[in-house]
PDB file of C-alpha atoms and ligand atoms in Angstrom:
ATOM      1  CA  MET A  18      85.983  75.216 108.227  1.00 34.00           C
ATOM      2  CA  GLU A  19      83.015  75.801 110.477  1.00 35.00           C
ATOM      3  CA  ILE A  20      82.322  79.504 110.801  1.00 36.00           C
ATOM      4  CA  THR A  21      80.303  80.602 113.747  1.00 35.00           C
ATOM      5  CA  ARG A  22      78.175  83.663 113.427  1.00 36.00           C
ATOM      6  CA  ARG A  23      80.165  85.320 116.171  1.00 35.00           C
ATOM      7  CA  ASN A  24      83.484  84.730 114.417  1.00 36.00           C
ATOM      8  CA  PHE A  25      82.035  85.844 111.103  1.00 36.00           C
ATOM      9  CA  CYS A  26      80.805  89.113 112.601  1.00 35.00           C
ATOM     10  CA  LYS A  27      84.202  89.691 114.108  1.00 34.00           C
ATOM     11  CA  SER A  28      85.800  89.110 110.705  1.00 35.00           C
ATOM     12  CA  VAL A  29      83.359  91.481 109.056  1.00 36.00           C
ATOM     13  CA  ILE A  30      84.135  94.173 111.560  1.00 35.00           C
ATOM     14  CA  ALA A  31      87.868  93.581 111.096  1.00 35.00           C
ATOM     15  CA  SER A  32      87.654  93.745 107.296  1.00 37.00           C
ATOM     16  CA  SER A  33      84.986  96.411 106.933  1.00 37.00           C
ATOM     17  CA  ALA A  34      87.482  99.224 107.434  1.00 35.00           C
ATOM     18  CA  LEU A  35      89.057  98.285 104.102  1.00 36.00           C
ATOM     19  CA  MET A  36      86.288  96.317 102.375  1.00 38.00           C
ATOM     20  CA  LEU A  37      89.078  94.631 100.441  1.00 36.00           C
ATOM     21  CA  GLY A  38      88.134  91.282  99.020  1.00 34.00           C
ATOM     22  CA  GLY A  39      84.697  91.436 100.548  1.00 35.00           C
ATOM     23  CA  ARG A  40      83.190  89.313  97.805  1.00 36.00           C
ATOM     24  CA  ALA A  41      86.040  86.803  97.825  1.00 34.00           C
ATOM     25  CA  PHE A  42      85.620  86.442 101.569  1.00 34.00           C
ATOM     26  CA  ALA A  43      81.944  85.705 101.176  1.00 34.00           C
ATOM     27  CA  GLY A  44      82.506  83.248  98.327  1.00 33.00           C
ATOM     28  CA  GLU A  45      85.316  81.285  99.937  1.00 35.00           C
ATOM     29  CA  ASN A  46      83.452  80.842 103.165  1.00 36.00           C
ATOM     30  CA  SER A  47      79.955  80.387 101.779  1.00 38.00           C
ATOM     31  CA  VAL A  48      78.498  82.918 104.145  1.00 40.00           C
ATOM     32  CA  SER A  49      76.896  85.185 101.548  1.00 38.00           C
ATOM     33  CA  THR A  50      73.449  84.333 102.893  1.00 39.00           C
ATOM     34  CA  ILE A  51      74.226  86.062 106.167  1.00 40.00           C
ATOM     35  CA  THR A  52      72.385  89.364 106.035  1.00 42.00           C
ATOM     36  CA  LYS A  53      75.318  91.412 107.222  1.00 42.00           C
ATOM     37  CA  GLU A  54      77.163  90.622 103.975  1.00 45.00           C
ATOM     38  CA  SER A  55      74.167  91.165 101.671  1.00 49.00           C
ATOM     39  CA  SER A  56      73.545  94.594 103.182  1.00 58.00           C
ATOM     40  CA  MET A  57      76.831  95.709 101.531  1.00 84.00           C
ATOM     41  CA  PRO A  58      76.479  94.356  97.985  1.00 94.00           C
ATOM     42  CA  PHE A  59      79.055  96.609  96.335  1.00 97.00           C
ATOM     43  CA  THR A  60      82.689  96.212  97.329  1.00 96.00           C
ATOM     44  CA  LEU A  61      85.995  97.864  96.525  1.00 97.00           C
ATOM     45  CA  PRO A  62      87.966  95.555  94.209  1.00 97.00           C
ATOM     46  CA  GLU A  63      91.618  95.022  95.036  1.00 97.00           C
ATOM     47  CA  LEU A  64      94.170  97.133  93.198  1.00 97.00           C
ATOM     48  CA  PRO A  65      95.910  95.017  90.546  1.00 97.00           C
ATOM     49  CA  TYR A  66      99.320  96.113  91.926  1.00 98.00           C
ATOM     50  CA  ALA A  67     100.862  97.554  95.096  1.00 98.00           C
ATOM     51  CA  GLN A  68     100.147 101.210  95.900  1.00 98.00           C
ATOM     52  CA  ASN A  69     103.795 102.130  95.215  1.00 98.00           C
ATOM     53  CA  ALA A  70     104.055 100.059  92.017  1.00 98.00           C
ATOM     54  CA  LEU A  71     103.497 102.985  89.641  1.00 98.00           C
ATOM     55  CA  GLU A  72     106.239 105.149  91.151  1.00 98.00           C
ATOM     56  CA  PRO A  73     107.877 107.406  90.194  1.00 98.00           C
ATOM     57  CA  HIS A  74     105.103 108.267  87.710  1.00 98.00           C
ATOM     58  CA  ILE A  75     102.174 108.067  90.122  1.00 98.00           C
ATOM     59  CA  SER A  76     103.111 108.134  93.804  1.00 98.00           C
ATOM     60  CA  ALA A  77     101.912 105.804  96.544  1.00 98.00           C
ATOM     61  CA  ASN A  78     100.589 108.959  98.190  1.00 98.00           C
ATOM     62  CA  THR A  79      98.325 109.665  95.199  1.00 98.00           C
ATOM     63  CA  LEU A  80      97.124 106.051  95.065  1.00 98.00           C
ATOM     64  CA  SER A  81      96.485 105.918  98.792  1.00 97.00           C
ATOM     65  CA  PHE A  82      94.074 108.843  98.442  1.00 97.00           C
ATOM     66  CA  HIS A  83      92.726 108.042  94.988  1.00 98.00           C
ATOM     67  CA  TYR A  84      92.091 104.340  95.644  1.00 98.00           C
ATOM     68  CA  GLY A  85      91.857 104.231  99.422  1.00 97.00           C
ATOM     69  CA  LYS A  86      89.737 107.358  99.889  1.00 97.00           C
ATOM     70  CA  HIS A  87      88.056 108.442  96.616  1.00 98.00           C
ATOM     71  CA  HIS A  88      87.295 105.012  95.114  1.00 98.00           C
ATOM     72  CA  GLN A  89      86.299 103.658  98.531  1.00 98.00           C
ATOM     73  CA  ALA A  90      83.997 106.652  99.091  1.00 98.00           C
ATOM     74  CA  TYR A  91      82.111 105.947  95.845  1.00 98.00           C
ATOM     75  CA  VAL A  92      81.599 102.327  96.987  1.00 98.00           C
ATOM     76  CA  THR A  93      80.425 103.389 100.440  1.00 98.00           C
ATOM     77  CA  LYS A  94      78.059 106.022  99.031  1.00 98.00           C
ATOM     78  CA  LEU A  95      76.626 103.598  96.459  1.00 98.00           C
ATOM     79  CA  ASN A  96      75.858 101.100  99.225  1.00 98.00           C
ATOM     80  CA  GLU A  97      74.197 103.843 101.288  1.00 97.00           C
ATOM     81  CA  LEU A  98      72.085 105.117  98.370  1.00 98.00           C
ATOM     82  CA  THR A  99      70.908 101.669  97.226  1.00 97.00           C
ATOM     83  CA  LYS A 100      70.321 100.240 100.687  1.00 96.00           C
ATOM     84  CA  ASP A 101      66.908  98.531 100.932  1.00 94.00           C
ATOM     85  CA  THR A 102      66.121  99.182  97.257  1.00 96.00           C
ATOM     86  CA  ASP A 103      65.790  96.746  94.344  1.00 96.00           C
ATOM     87  CA  LEU A 104      68.998  98.204  92.891  1.00 97.00           C
ATOM     88  CA  ALA A 105      71.013  96.565  95.664  1.00 96.00           C
ATOM     89  CA  GLN A 106      70.212  93.176  94.081  1.00 95.00           C
ATOM     90  CA  LEU A 107      71.667  94.126  90.680  1.00 97.00           C
ATOM     91  CA  SER A 108      75.197  93.992  89.309  1.00 97.00           C
ATOM     92  CA  LEU A 109      77.169  97.232  89.158  1.00 98.00           C
ATOM     93  CA  GLU A 110      76.742  97.395  85.351  1.00 98.00           C
ATOM     94  CA  GLU A 111      72.983  96.857  85.652  1.00 98.00           C
ATOM     95  CA  VAL A 112      72.721  99.699  88.184  1.00 98.00           C
ATOM     96  CA  ILE A 113      74.649 102.017  85.850  1.00 98.00           C
ATOM     97  CA  VAL A 114      72.521 101.243  82.789  1.00 98.00           C
ATOM     98  CA  LYS A 115      69.256 101.349  84.759  1.00 98.00           C
ATOM     99  CA  THR A 116      69.902 104.755  86.363  1.00 98.00           C
ATOM    100  CA  ALA A 117      71.575 106.520  83.405  1.00 98.00           C
ATOM    101  CA  GLY A 118      69.670 109.619  82.303  1.00 96.00           C
ATOM    102  CA  ASP A 119      67.258 109.475  85.258  1.00 97.00           C
ATOM    103  CA  SER A 120      67.695 112.793  87.061  1.00 97.00           C
ATOM    104  CA  ALA A 121      65.984 111.425  90.168  1.00 97.00           C
ATOM    105  CA  LYS A 122      68.700 108.764  90.393  1.00 98.00           C
ATOM    106  CA  ALA A 123      71.688 110.924  89.433  1.00 98.00           C
ATOM    107  CA  GLY A 124      73.427 110.344  92.755  1.00 98.00           C
ATOM    108  CA  ILE A 125      73.219 106.577  92.387  1.00 98.00           C
ATOM    109  CA  PHE A 126      74.353 106.726  88.750  1.00 98.00           C
ATOM    110  CA  ASN A 127      77.317 108.986  89.575  1.00 98.00           C
ATOM    111  CA  ASN A 128      78.592 106.791  92.391  1.00 98.00           C
ATOM    112  CA  ALA A 129      78.012 103.496  90.535  1.00 98.00           C
ATOM    113  CA  ALA A 130      79.698 104.795  87.372  1.00 98.00           C
ATOM    114  CA  GLN A 131      82.632 106.144  89.374  1.00 98.00           C
ATOM    115  CA  VAL A 132      83.096 102.751  91.044  1.00 98.00           C
ATOM    116  CA  TRP A 133      83.213 101.141  87.584  1.00 98.00           C
ATOM    117  CA  ASN A 134      85.393 103.853  86.002  1.00 98.00           C
ATOM    118  CA  HIS A 135      88.066 103.654  88.698  1.00 98.00           C
ATOM    119  CA  THR A 136      88.246  99.846  88.620  1.00 98.00           C
ATOM    120  CA  PHE A 137      88.690 100.089  84.846  1.00 98.00           C
ATOM    121  CA  TYR A 138      91.298 102.850  85.213  1.00 98.00           C
ATOM    122  CA  TRP A 139      93.497 100.827  87.595  1.00 98.00           C
ATOM    123  CA  SER A 140      93.631  98.037  85.017  1.00 98.00           C
ATOM    124  CA  SER A 141      94.342 100.531  82.231  1.00 98.00           C
ATOM    125  CA  MET A 142      97.770 101.067  83.838  1.00 98.00           C
ATOM    126  CA  LYS A 143     100.560  98.748  84.947  1.00 98.00           C
ATOM    127  CA  PRO A 144     104.113  99.043  86.258  1.00 98.00           C
ATOM    128  CA  ASN A 145     106.500  99.357  83.277  1.00 97.00           C
ATOM    129  CA  GLY A 146     103.607 100.098  80.949  1.00 98.00           C
ATOM    130  CA  GLY A 147     103.656 102.347  77.913  1.00 97.00           C
ATOM    131  CA  GLY A 148     105.266 101.449  74.627  1.00 94.00           C
ATOM    132  CA  ALA A 149     103.124 100.331  71.736  1.00 95.00           C
ATOM    133  CA  PRO A 150     100.333  97.790  71.369  1.00 96.00           C
ATOM    134  CA  THR A 151     100.875  94.613  69.369  1.00 92.00           C
ATOM    135  CA  GLY A 152      98.728  92.173  67.432  1.00 94.00           C
ATOM    136  CA  ALA A 153      95.092  92.861  66.630  1.00 95.00           C
ATOM    137  CA  LEU A 154      94.969  96.163  68.515  1.00 97.00           C
ATOM    138  CA  SER A 155      98.048  97.514  66.743  1.00 97.00           C
ATOM    139  CA  GLU A 156      96.516  96.663  63.370  1.00 97.00           C
ATOM    140  CA  LYS A 157      93.196  98.232  64.303  1.00 97.00           C
ATOM    141  CA  ILE A 158      94.833 101.444  65.553  1.00 98.00           C
ATOM    142  CA  ASN A 159      96.719 101.742  62.274  1.00 98.00           C
ATOM    143  CA  LYS A 160      93.537 101.116  60.299  1.00 98.00           C
ATOM    144  CA  ASP A 161      91.153 103.371  62.255  1.00 98.00           C
ATOM    145  CA  PHE A 162      93.491 106.231  63.286  1.00 98.00           C
ATOM    146  CA  GLY A 163      96.158 106.071  60.601  1.00 98.00           C
ATOM    147  CA  GLY A 164      98.925 105.079  63.049  1.00 97.00           C
ATOM    148  CA  MET A 165     100.039 105.254  66.688  1.00 97.00           C
ATOM    149  CA  ASP A 166     101.098 108.897  66.501  1.00 97.00           C
ATOM    150  CA  LYS A 167      97.627 109.904  65.325  1.00 98.00           C
ATOM    151  CA  PHE A 168      96.042 107.895  68.132  1.00 98.00           C
ATOM    152  CA  LYS A 169      98.326 109.469  70.746  1.00 98.00           C
ATOM    153  CA  GLU A 170      97.580 112.953  69.447  1.00 98.00           C
ATOM    154  CA  ALA A 171      93.817 112.306  69.663  1.00 98.00           C
ATOM    155  CA  PHE A 172      94.048 110.773  73.154  1.00 98.00           C
ATOM    156  CA  LYS A 173      96.244 113.579  74.518  1.00 97.00           C
ATOM    157  CA  ASN A 174      93.894 116.127  73.020  1.00 96.00           C
ATOM    158  CA  ALA A 175      90.824 114.452  74.568  1.00 96.00           C
ATOM    159  CA  GLY A 176      92.445 114.409  78.009  1.00 96.00           C
ATOM    160  CA  ALA A 177      93.736 117.961  77.811  1.00 95.00           C
ATOM    161  CA  THR A 178      90.509 119.497  76.484  1.00 95.00           C
ATOM    162  CA  GLN A 179      88.094 117.779  78.884  1.00 94.00           C
ATOM    163  CA  PHE A 180      87.027 120.919  80.747  1.00 92.00           C
ATOM    164  CA  GLY A 181      87.019 120.242  84.489  1.00 93.00           C
ATOM    165  CA  SER A 182      86.578 116.683  85.767  1.00 96.00           C
ATOM    166  CA  GLY A 183      86.187 113.663  83.535  1.00 98.00           C
ATOM    167  CA  TRP A 184      87.738 110.847  81.561  1.00 98.00           C
ATOM    168  CA  ALA A 185      89.495 110.167  78.245  1.00 98.00           C
ATOM    169  CA  TRP A 186      88.687 106.839  76.559  1.00 98.00           C
ATOM    170  CA  LEU A 187      89.662 104.496  73.771  1.00 98.00           C
ATOM    171  CA  VAL A 188      86.408 102.820  72.746  1.00 98.00           C
ATOM    172  CA  ILE A 189      84.881 100.600  70.090  1.00 98.00           C
ATOM    173  CA  ASP A 190      81.860 102.262  68.531  1.00 97.00           C
ATOM    174  CA  LYS A 191      79.995 100.120  65.982  1.00 96.00           C
ATOM    175  CA  GLY A 192      83.158  98.243  65.100  1.00 95.00           C
ATOM    176  CA  THR A 193      85.407 101.315  64.832  1.00 97.00           C
ATOM    177  CA  LEU A 194      88.002 102.521  67.343  1.00 98.00           C
ATOM    178  CA  LYS A 195      87.392 106.036  68.622  1.00 98.00           C
ATOM    179  CA  VAL A 196      88.891 108.375  71.194  1.00 98.00           C
ATOM    180  CA  THR A 197      86.254 110.079  73.340  1.00 98.00           C
ATOM    181  CA  LYS A 198      86.035 112.152  76.496  1.00 98.00           C
ATOM    182  CA  THR A 199      83.267 112.207  79.090  1.00 98.00           C
ATOM    183  CA  PRO A 200      82.501 114.677  81.905  1.00 97.00           C
ATOM    184  CA  ASN A 201      82.304 113.694  85.572  1.00 97.00           C
ATOM    185  CA  ALA A 202      81.093 110.077  85.910  1.00 98.00           C
ATOM    186  CA  ASP A 203      79.772 109.607  82.350  1.00 98.00           C
ATOM    187  CA  LEU A 204      81.051 106.485  80.575  1.00 98.00           C
ATOM    188  CA  PRO A 205      80.964 104.649  77.209  1.00 98.00           C
ATOM    189  CA  MET A 206      78.588 101.824  78.172  1.00 98.00           C
ATOM    190  CA  VAL A 207      75.614 104.202  78.314  1.00 98.00           C
ATOM    191  CA  HIS A 208      76.435 105.506  74.813  1.00 97.00           C
ATOM    192  CA  GLY A 209      76.433 102.117  73.073  1.00 96.00           C
ATOM    193  CA  GLN A 210      80.231 101.956  73.105  1.00 98.00           C
ATOM    194  CA  THR A 211      82.661  99.433  74.590  1.00 98.00           C
ATOM    195  CA  ALA A 212      85.574 100.811  76.611  1.00 98.00           C
ATOM    196  CA  LEU A 213      89.060  99.468  75.867  1.00 98.00           C
ATOM    197  CA  LEU A 214      91.093 101.905  77.979  1.00 98.00           C
ATOM    198  CA  THR A 215      90.570 104.943  80.185  1.00 98.00           C
ATOM    199  CA  MET A 216      92.516 107.780  81.785  1.00 98.00           C
ATOM    200  CA  ASP A 217      91.178 109.695  84.779  1.00 98.00           C
ATOM    201  CA  VAL A 218      91.608 113.443  84.294  1.00 97.00           C
ATOM    202  CA  TRP A 219      89.912 114.552  87.511  1.00 95.00           C
ATOM    203  CA  GLU A 220      92.437 116.707  89.383  1.00 94.00           C
ATOM    204  CA  HIS A 221      92.641 114.165  92.231  1.00 95.00           C
ATOM    205  CA  ALA A 222      94.266 111.733  89.759  1.00 96.00           C
ATOM    206  CA  TYR A 223      97.371 113.876  89.243  1.00 96.00           C
ATOM    207  CA  TYR A 224      97.424 116.968  91.442  1.00 94.00           C
ATOM    208  CA  LEU A 225      99.669 115.621  94.240  1.00 95.00           C
ATOM    209  CA  ASP A 226     102.301 114.550  91.670  1.00 96.00           C
ATOM    210  CA  TYR A 227     101.846 117.025  88.796  1.00 95.00           C
ATOM    211  CA  GLN A 228      99.912 119.934  90.331  1.00 95.00           C
ATOM    212  CA  ASN A 229      98.343 121.863  87.417  1.00 94.00           C
ATOM    213  CA  ARG A 230     100.452 120.122  84.731  1.00 95.00           C
ATOM    214  CA  ARG A 231      97.757 117.876  83.331  1.00 95.00           C
ATOM    215  CA  PRO A 232      99.549 117.537  79.941  1.00 96.00           C
ATOM    216  CA  ASP A 233     102.633 116.061  81.706  1.00 97.00           C
ATOM    217  CA  TYR A 234     100.442 113.511  83.491  1.00 98.00           C
ATOM    218  CA  ILE A 235      98.812 112.566  80.170  1.00 97.00           C
ATOM    219  CA  THR A 236     102.166 112.138  78.403  1.00 97.00           C
ATOM    220  CA  THR A 237     103.448 109.999  81.295  1.00 98.00           C
ATOM    221  CA  PHE A 238     100.279 107.900  81.220  1.00 98.00           C
ATOM    222  CA  LEU A 239     100.850 107.071  77.544  1.00 98.00           C
ATOM    223  CA  ASP A 240     104.633 106.658  77.680  1.00 98.00           C
ATOM    224  CA  LYS A 241     105.123 104.881  81.022  1.00 98.00           C
ATOM    225  CA  LEU A 242     101.870 103.495  82.387  1.00 98.00           C
ATOM    226  CA  VAL A 243      99.319 102.482  79.768  1.00 98.00           C
ATOM    227  CA  ASN A 244      98.469  98.745  79.797  1.00 98.00           C
ATOM    228  CA  TRP A 245      98.095  97.729  76.150  1.00 98.00           C
ATOM    229  CA  GLU A 246      97.509  94.044  77.014  1.00 97.00           C
ATOM    230  CA  PHE A 247      94.390  95.074  78.930  1.00 98.00           C
ATOM    231  CA  ALA A 248      93.140  97.154  75.980  1.00 98.00           C
ATOM    232  CA  GLU A 249      93.791  94.338  73.509  1.00 97.00           C
ATOM    233  CA  ALA A 250      92.034  91.814  75.765  1.00 97.00           C
ATOM    234  CA  ASN A 251      88.992  94.115  75.814  1.00 97.00           C
ATOM    235  CA  LEU A 252      89.111  94.399  72.011  1.00 97.00           C
ATOM    236  CA  LEU A 253      89.227  90.620  71.579  1.00 94.00           C
ATOM    237  CA  LYS A 254      86.425  90.123  74.130  1.00 93.00           C
ATOM    238  CA  ASN A 255      84.288  92.582  72.174  1.00 88.00           C
ATOM    239  CA  ALA A 256      84.979  90.779  68.888  1.00 84.00           C
ATOM    240  CA  ALA A 257      84.163  87.340  70.339  1.00 79.00           C
TER     241      ALA A 257
HETATM  242 MN1  LIG B 336      89.426 109.526  90.132  1.00 79.32          MN
END
């Protein structure tokens, strides 16, 4: 299909409100060389399910704000902060690693890491999730934690004791599974760890549905939402 510059610009304007599938749009139509596209290198990935798919555990209202407003705002801010810099040419992961620990680039790090963290969080959940892992991950949890109950206790504790905003994680650290927590935008990849799973414990993740009951949100995450297939796939990728 021949795409005229005029039509392309119209499409960009039409899609820029959402920024959904921005990269797919560019790839499918081979228009990534047009400067308008390259001036917005970071895009909001699509949610892996509908905004109401996690109900009744997480409402469409929460996801419309959390994904549509918060996650989108981190993407928008990251594009603003990296505009006309060398960082705009790098992948999201490269930006995160390159700016970590540099106080002069804290704003860029925070927004880049929050883009990554939220994308990872959406995939850490699924409709009809919960239950127990199987296969290699199940074996490794038994070996490294001494069973599922011990893992759950550690994960709940990490989420509940993260003071203020942050994240609870299941990670691989030098070949061993660990539960960790990080404040604000901090994340495993800048600590030499590989993330398998994450849970957002910023208040915006649960306040509309659970108000101040963070422990109820955490229990629901583990019992009804957690996506063990995603975690196992990350484990196997790390081992490969
Ligand atoms: Mn969040």
